[in-house]
mmCIF file of C-alpha atoms and ligand atoms in Angstrom:
data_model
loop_
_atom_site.group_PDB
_atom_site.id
_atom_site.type_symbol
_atom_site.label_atom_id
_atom_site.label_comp_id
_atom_site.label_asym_id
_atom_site.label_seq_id
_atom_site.Cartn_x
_atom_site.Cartn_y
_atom_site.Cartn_z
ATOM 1 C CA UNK W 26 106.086 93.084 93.851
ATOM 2 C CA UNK W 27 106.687 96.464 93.872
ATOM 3 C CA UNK W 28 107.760 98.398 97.056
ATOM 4 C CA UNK W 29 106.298 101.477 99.076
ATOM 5 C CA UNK W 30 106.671 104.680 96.824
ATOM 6 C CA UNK W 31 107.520 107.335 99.653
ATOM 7 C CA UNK W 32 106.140 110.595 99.659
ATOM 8 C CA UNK W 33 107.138 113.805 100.753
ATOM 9 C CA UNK W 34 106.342 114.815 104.072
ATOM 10 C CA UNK W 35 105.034 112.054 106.919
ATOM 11 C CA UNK W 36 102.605 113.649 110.242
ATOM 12 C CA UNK W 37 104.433 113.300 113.525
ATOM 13 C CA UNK W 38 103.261 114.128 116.867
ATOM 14 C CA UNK W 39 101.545 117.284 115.398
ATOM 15 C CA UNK W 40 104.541 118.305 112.727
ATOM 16 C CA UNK W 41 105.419 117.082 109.065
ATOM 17 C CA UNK W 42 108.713 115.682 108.493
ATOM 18 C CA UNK W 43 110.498 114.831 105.649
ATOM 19 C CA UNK W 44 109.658 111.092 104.887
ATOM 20 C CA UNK W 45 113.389 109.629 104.986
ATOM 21 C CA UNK W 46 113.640 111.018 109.052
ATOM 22 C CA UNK W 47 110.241 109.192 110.340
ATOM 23 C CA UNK W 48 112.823 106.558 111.771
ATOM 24 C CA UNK W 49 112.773 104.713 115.294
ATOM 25 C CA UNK W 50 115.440 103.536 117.287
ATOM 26 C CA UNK W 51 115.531 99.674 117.163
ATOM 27 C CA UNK W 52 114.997 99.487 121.089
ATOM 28 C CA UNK W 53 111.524 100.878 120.789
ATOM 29 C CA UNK W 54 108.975 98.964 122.363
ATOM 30 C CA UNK W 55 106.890 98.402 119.305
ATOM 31 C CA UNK W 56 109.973 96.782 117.792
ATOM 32 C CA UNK W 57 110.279 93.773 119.933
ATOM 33 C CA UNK W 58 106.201 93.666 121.387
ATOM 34 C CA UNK W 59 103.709 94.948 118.231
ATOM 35 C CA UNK W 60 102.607 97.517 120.365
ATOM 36 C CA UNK W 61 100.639 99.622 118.120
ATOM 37 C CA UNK W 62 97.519 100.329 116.364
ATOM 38 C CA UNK W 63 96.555 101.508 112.949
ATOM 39 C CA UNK W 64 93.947 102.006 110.090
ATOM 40 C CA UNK W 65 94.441 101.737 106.551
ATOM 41 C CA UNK W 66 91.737 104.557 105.033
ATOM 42 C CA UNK W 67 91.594 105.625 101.264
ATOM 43 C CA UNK W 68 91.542 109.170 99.613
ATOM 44 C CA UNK W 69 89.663 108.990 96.169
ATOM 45 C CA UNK W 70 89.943 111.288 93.773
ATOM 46 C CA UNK W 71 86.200 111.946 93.285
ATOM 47 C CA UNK W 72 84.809 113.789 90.738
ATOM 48 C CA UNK W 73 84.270 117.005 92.791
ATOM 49 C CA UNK W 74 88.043 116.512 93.720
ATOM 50 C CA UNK W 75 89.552 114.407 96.044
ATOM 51 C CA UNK W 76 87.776 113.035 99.341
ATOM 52 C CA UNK W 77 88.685 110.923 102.006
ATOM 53 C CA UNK W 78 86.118 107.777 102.849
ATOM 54 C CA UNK W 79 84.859 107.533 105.800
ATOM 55 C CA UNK W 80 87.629 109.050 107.404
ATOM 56 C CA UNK W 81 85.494 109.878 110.933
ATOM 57 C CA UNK W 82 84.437 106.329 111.333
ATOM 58 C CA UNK W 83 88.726 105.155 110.567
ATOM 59 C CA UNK W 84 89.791 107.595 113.019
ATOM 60 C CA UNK W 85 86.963 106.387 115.524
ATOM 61 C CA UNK W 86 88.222 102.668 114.818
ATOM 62 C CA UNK W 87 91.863 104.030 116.152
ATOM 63 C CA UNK W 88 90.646 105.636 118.908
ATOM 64 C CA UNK W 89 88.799 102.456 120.324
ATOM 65 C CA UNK W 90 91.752 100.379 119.115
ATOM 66 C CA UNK W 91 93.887 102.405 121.024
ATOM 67 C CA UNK W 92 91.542 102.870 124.383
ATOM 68 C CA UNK W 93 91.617 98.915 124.279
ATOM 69 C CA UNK W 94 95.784 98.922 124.545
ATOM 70 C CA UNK W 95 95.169 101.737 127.382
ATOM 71 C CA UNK W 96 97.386 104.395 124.880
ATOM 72 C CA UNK W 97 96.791 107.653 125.138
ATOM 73 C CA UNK W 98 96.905 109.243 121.892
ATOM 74 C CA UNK W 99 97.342 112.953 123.211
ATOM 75 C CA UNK W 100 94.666 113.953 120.370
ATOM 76 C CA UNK W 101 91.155 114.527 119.851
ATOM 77 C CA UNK W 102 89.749 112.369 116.708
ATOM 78 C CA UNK W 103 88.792 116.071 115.469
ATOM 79 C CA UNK W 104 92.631 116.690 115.455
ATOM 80 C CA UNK W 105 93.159 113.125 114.136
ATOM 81 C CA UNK W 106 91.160 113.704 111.321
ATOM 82 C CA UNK W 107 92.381 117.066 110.129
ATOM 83 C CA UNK W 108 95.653 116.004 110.604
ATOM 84 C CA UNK W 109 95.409 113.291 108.025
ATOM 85 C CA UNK W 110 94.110 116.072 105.654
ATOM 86 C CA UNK W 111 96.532 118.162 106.256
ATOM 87 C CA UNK W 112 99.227 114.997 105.224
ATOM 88 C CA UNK W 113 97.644 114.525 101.921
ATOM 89 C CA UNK W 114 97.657 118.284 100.855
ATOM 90 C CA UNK W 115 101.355 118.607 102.119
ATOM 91 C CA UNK W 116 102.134 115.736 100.095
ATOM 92 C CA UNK W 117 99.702 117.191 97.382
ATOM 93 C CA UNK W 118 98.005 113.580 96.611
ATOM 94 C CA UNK W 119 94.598 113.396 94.385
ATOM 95 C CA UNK W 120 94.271 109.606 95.377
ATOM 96 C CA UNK W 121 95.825 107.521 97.602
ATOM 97 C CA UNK W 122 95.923 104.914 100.646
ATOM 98 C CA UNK W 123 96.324 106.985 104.006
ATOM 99 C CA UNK W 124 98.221 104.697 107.572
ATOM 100 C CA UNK W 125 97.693 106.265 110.969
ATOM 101 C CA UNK W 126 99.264 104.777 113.372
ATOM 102 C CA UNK W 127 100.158 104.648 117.265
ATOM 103 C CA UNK W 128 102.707 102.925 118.901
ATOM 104 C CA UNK W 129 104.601 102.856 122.184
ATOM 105 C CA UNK W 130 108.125 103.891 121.502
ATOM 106 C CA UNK W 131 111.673 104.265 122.965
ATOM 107 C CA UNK W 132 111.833 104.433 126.779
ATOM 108 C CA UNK W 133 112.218 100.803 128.391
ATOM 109 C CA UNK W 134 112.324 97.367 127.253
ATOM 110 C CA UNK W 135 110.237 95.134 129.917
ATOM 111 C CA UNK W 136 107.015 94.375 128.653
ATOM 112 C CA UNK W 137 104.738 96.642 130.465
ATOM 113 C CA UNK W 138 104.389 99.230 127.589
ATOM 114 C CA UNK W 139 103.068 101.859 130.472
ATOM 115 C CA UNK W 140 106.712 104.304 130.977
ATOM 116 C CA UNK W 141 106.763 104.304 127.048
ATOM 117 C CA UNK W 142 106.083 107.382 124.907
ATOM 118 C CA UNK W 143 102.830 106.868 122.575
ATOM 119 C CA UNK W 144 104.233 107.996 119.351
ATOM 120 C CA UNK W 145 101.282 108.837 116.570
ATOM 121 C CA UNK W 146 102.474 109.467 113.088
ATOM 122 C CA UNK W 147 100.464 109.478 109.255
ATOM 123 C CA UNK W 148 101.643 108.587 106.397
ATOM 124 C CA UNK W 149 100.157 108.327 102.529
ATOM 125 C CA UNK W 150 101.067 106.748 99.879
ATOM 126 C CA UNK W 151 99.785 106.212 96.559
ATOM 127 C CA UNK W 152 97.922 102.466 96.193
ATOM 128 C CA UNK W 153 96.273 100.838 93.764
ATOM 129 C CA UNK W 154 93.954 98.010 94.011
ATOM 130 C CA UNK W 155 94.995 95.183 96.111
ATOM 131 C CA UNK W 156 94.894 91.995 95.192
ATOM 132 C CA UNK W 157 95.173 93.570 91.486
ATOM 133 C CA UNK W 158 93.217 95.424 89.222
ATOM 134 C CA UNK W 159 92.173 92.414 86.861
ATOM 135 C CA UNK W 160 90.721 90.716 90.506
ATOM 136 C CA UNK W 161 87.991 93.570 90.144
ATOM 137 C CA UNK W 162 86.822 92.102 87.178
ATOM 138 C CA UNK W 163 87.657 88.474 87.146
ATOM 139 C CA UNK W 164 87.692 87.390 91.009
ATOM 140 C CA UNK W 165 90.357 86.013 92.793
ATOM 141 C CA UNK W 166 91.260 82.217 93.782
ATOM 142 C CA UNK W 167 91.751 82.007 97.567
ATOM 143 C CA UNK W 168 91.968 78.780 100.240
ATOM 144 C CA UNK W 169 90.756 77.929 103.488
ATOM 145 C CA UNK W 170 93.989 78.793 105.915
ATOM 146 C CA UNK W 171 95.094 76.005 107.921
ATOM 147 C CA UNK W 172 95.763 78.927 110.453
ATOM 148 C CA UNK W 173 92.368 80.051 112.905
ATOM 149 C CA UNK W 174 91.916 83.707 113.439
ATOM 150 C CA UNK W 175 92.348 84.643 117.194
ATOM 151 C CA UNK W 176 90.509 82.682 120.144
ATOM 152 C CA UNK W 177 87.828 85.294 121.863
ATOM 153 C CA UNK W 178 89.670 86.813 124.669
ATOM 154 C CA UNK W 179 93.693 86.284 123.523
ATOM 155 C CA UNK W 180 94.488 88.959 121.234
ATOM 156 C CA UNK W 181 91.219 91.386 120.873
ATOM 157 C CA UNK W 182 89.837 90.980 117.345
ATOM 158 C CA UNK W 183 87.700 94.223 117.380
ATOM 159 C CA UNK W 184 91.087 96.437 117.414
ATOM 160 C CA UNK W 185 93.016 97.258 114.659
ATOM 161 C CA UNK W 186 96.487 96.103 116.316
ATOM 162 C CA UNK W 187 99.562 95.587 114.681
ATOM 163 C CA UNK W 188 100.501 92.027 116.408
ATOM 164 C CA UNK W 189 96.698 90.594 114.392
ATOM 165 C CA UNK W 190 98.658 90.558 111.694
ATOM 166 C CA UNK W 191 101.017 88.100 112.535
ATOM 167 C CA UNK W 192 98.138 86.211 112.344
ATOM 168 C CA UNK W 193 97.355 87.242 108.950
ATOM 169 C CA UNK W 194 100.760 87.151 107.676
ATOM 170 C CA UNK W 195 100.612 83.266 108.232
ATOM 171 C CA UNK W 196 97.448 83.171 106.932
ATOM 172 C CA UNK W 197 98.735 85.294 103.408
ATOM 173 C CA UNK W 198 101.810 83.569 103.435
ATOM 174 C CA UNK W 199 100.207 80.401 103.197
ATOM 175 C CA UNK W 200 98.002 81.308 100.640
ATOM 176 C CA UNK W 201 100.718 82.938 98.456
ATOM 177 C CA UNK W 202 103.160 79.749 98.503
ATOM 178 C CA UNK W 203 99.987 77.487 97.682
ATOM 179 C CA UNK W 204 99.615 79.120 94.503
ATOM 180 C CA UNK W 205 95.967 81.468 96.237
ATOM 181 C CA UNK W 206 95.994 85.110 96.311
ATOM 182 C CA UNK W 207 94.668 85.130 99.490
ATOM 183 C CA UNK W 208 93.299 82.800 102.713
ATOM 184 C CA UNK W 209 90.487 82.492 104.087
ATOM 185 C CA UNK W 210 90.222 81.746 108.183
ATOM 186 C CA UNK W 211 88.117 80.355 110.364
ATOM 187 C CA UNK W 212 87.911 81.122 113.957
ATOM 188 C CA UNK W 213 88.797 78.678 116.811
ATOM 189 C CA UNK W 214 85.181 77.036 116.785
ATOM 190 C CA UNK W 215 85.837 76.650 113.027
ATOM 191 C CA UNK W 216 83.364 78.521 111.755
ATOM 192 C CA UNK W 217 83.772 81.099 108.861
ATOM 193 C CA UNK W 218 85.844 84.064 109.889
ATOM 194 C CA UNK W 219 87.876 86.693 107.571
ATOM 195 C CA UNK W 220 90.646 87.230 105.233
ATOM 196 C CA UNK W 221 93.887 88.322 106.029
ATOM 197 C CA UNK W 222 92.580 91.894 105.478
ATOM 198 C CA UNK W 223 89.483 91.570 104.281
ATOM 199 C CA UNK W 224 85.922 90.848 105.386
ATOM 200 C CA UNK W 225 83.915 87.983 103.669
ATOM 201 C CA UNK W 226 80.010 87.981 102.824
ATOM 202 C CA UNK W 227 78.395 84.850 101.110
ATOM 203 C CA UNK W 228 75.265 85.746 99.238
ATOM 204 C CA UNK W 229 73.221 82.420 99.206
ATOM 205 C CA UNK W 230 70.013 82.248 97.232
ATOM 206 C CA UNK W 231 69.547 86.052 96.985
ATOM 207 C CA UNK W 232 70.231 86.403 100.682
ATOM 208 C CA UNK W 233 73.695 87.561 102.093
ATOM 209 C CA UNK W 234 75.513 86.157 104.904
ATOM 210 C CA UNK W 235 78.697 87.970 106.889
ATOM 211 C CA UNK W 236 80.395 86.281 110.211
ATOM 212 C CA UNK W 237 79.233 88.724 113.054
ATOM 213 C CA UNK W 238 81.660 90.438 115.249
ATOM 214 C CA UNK W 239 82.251 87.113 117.610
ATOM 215 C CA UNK W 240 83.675 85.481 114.529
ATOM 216 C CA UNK W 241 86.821 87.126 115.232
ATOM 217 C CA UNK W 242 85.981 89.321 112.482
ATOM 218 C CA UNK W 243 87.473 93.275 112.085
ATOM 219 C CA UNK W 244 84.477 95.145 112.027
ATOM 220 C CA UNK W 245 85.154 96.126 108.761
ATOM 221 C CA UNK W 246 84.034 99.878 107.744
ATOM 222 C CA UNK W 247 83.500 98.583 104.071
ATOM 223 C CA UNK W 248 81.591 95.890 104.974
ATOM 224 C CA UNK W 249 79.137 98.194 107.162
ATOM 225 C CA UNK W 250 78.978 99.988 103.828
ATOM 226 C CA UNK W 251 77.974 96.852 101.747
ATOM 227 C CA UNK W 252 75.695 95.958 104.282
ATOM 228 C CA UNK W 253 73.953 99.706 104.454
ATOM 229 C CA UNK W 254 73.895 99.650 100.051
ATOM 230 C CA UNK W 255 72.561 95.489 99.878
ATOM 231 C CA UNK W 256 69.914 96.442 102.270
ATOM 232 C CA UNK W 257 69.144 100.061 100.210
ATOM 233 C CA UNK W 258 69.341 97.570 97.509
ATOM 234 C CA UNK W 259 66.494 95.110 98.370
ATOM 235 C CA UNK W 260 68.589 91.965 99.986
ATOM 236 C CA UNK W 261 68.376 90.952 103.083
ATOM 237 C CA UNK W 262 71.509 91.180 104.926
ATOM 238 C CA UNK W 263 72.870 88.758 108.126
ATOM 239 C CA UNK W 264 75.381 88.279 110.224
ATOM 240 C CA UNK W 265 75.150 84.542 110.506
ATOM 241 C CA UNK W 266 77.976 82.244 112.037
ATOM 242 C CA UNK W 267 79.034 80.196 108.375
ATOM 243 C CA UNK W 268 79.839 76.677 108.006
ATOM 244 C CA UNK W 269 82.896 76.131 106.258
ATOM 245 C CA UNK W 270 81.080 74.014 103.882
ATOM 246 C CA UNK W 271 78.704 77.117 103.394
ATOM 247 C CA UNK W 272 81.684 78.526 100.789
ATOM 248 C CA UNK W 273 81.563 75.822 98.560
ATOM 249 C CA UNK W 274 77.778 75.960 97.733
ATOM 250 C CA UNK W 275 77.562 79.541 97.869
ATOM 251 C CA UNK W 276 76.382 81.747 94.321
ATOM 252 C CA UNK W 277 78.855 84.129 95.616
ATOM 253 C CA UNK W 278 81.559 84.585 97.520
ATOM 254 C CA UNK W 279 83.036 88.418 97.670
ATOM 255 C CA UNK W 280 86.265 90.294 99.889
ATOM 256 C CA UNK W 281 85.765 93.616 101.094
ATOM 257 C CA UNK W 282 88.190 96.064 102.596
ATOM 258 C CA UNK W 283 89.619 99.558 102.443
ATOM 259 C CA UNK W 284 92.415 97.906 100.288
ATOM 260 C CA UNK W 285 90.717 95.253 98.614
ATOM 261 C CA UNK W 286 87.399 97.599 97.909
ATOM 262 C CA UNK W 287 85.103 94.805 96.486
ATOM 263 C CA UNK W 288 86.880 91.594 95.108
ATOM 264 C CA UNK W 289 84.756 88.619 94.011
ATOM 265 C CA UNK W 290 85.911 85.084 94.657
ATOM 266 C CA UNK W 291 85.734 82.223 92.194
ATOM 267 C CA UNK W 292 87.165 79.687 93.957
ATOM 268 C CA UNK W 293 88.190 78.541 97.254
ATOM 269 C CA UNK W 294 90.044 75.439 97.569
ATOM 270 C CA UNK W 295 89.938 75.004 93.957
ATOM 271 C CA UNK W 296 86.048 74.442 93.898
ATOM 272 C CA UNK W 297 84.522 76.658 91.662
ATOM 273 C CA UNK W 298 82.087 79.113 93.184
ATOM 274 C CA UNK W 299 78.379 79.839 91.814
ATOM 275 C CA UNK W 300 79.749 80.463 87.938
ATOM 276 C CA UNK W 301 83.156 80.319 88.583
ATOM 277 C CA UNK W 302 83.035 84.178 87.772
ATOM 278 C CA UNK W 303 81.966 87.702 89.605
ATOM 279 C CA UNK W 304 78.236 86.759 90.112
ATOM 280 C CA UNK W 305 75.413 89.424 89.603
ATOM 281 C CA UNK W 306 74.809 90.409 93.057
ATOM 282 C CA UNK W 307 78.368 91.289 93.575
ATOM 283 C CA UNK W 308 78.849 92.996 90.458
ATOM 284 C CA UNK W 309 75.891 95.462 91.449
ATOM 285 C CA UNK W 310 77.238 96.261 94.746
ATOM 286 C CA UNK W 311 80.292 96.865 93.631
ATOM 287 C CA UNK W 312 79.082 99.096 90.887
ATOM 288 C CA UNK W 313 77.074 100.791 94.713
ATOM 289 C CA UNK W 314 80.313 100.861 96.276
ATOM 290 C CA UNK W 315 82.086 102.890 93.552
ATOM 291 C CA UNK W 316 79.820 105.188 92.452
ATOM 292 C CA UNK W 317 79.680 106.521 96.274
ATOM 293 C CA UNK W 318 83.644 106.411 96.716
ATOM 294 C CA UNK W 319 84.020 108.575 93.334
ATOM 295 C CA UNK W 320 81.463 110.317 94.236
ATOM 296 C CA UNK W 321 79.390 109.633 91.052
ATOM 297 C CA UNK W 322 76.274 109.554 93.693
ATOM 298 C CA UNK W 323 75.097 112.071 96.329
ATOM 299 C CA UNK W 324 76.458 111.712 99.489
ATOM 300 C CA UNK W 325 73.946 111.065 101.402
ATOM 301 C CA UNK W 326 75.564 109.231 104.207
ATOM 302 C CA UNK W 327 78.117 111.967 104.016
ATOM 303 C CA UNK W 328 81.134 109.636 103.590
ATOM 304 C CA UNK W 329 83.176 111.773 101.752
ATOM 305 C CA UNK W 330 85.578 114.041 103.515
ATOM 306 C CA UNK W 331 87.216 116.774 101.048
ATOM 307 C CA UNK W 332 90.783 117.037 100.689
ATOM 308 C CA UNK W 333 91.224 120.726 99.144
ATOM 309 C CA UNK W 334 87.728 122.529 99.154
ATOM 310 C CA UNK W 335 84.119 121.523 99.902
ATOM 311 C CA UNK W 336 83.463 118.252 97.774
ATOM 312 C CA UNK W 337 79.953 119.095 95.400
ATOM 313 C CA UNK W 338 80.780 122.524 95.454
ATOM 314 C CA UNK W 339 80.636 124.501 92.279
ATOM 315 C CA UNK W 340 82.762 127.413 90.979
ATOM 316 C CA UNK W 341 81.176 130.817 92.730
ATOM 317 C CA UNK W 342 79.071 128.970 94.810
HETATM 318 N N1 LIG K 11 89.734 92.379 108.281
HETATM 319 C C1 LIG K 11 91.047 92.635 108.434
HETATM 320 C C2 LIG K 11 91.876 91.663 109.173
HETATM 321 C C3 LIG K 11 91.612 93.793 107.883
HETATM 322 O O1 LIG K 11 92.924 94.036 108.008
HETATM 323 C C4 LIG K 11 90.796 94.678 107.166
HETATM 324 C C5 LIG K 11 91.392 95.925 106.564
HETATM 325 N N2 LIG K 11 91.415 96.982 107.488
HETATM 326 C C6 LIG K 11 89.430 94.392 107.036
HETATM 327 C C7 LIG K 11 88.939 93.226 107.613
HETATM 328 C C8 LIG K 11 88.506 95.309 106.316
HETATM 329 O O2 LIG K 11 88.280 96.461 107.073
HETATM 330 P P1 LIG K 11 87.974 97.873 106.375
HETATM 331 O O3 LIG K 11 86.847 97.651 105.455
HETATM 332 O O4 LIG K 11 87.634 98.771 107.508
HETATM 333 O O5 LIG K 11 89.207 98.274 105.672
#
């Protein structure tokens, strides 16, 4: 696997610094506790230029991520937001996969976070599709994880925090050294939960099914987006607790995520699922889900965030 291809200039506490000095010291509280928060948000280069998805909804995910954890981030999500756009153009990327983040940093090592500095940096990268480009197409083969997601009221599922994905790490590894590109969990009454870092919808005789919120899901800005386009679409949409059993009989069985987009599954546990290929219903929201994040469609949700001028604009206008 290839590794992180650096760019230029990463945002820190309000300035941009070179990429090879956004270091920590090794005693900072993050280090040895996870204490931090994050979102993973995508720039697209659209074709009236390149725009940011979502972004106001990401950078309202952090700020409730971080209100949970009691950090204050020292910036308004105004700020937030035009400071990730202001990281992209100094790094002068068309596409690519923007990280906020905010941790507690170098001050004192007990585990009361509270004397620690909340550091807030952005970086971007260039990214391409996640669990590959042919899983687009083709689907990817995934297992249930032996590993639950997190209990209701241990580690809180609705932020974005950085020690959740120790949970999904063993949930990834697992999948990885069984031969799957990715898990699928369940959640500690063993119903249907998430991937590693991806939500999970079921689409059952024309119908489709995502765990709600208590299902230890992330709630997933992509998957508010497939929901929204399904039920612009025609289907009816729920958030129904699923049966594990549920995945097996399904028609279809589709990932979605900021870094996944929309991946179909063809098989879980080596069962094949509906056709054993990207089924119909997926294909067509997926087809949705594009055309709005290249911006092939008006925005009329008003998703897009431009990057370097006003996105739909036209020379002289
Ligand atoms: N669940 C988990 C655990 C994730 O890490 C992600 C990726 N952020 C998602 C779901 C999908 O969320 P989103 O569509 O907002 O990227």
């Amino acid at each position: 696997m290839s590794g992180l291809k650096p760019s230029e200039k990463i945002w820190h506490n309000g300035e941009l610094i070179p990429w090879d000095e956004a270091n920590l010291h090794v005693c900072s509280h993050v280090v040895h506790y996870a204490s931090a928060v994050f979102e993973g948000i995508r720039c697209y280069n659209t074709q009236n230029g390149s725009a940011v998805f979502r972004l106001d909804d990401h950078i309202k995910r952090l700020t409730q991520s971080a209100h949970i954890y009691r950090m204050p981030i020292g910036y308004s999500a105004e700020a937030l937001q035009e400071a990730c756009l202001e990281t992209i153009r100094a790094n002068e990327m068309e596409s690519c996969y923007i990280r906020p983040i905010v941790f507690r940093g170098y001050h004192s090592l007990g585990v009361n976070p509270l004397p620690c500095p909340v550091e807030v940096y952005i970086a971007v990268w260039e990214w391409g599709s996640y669990l590959g480009e042919e899983a687009l197409e083709q689907g990817v083969d995934v297992m249930v994880s032996s590993w639950n997601r997190l209990a209701a009221n241990t580690l809180p599922g609705i932020a974005k925090a950085a020690a959740n994905y120790m949970n999904a790490q063993l949930i990834k590894m697992e999948a990885l050294q069984n031969g799957y590109a990715e898990g699928i969990a369940l959640d500690s009454r063993g119903y249907v939960s998430e991937g590693s870092g991806e939500n999970v919808f079921v689409v059952c005789n024309g119908r489709l099914i995502t765990p709600p919120l208590a299902a230890a899901v992330l709630p997933g800005i992509t998957r508010d987006c497939i929901m929204l386009l399904a039920r612009q679409l025609g289907y009816e949409v729920v958030e129904n607790d699923i049966p594990r059993e549920t995945l097996y009989i399904a028609d279809e069985v589709f990932f979605t995520g900021t870094a996944a987009e929309v991946t179909p599954v063809r098989s879980i546990d080596r069962i094949s699922i509906g056709s054993g290929r990207r089924g119909p219903i997926t294909e067509e929201l997926q087809k949705a889900f594009f055309a709005h994040v290249e911006g092939r469609v008006d925005d009329t949700h008003g998703w897009l965030t431009p990057v370097y001028a006003e996105v739909g604009a036209t020379v002289g206008s």
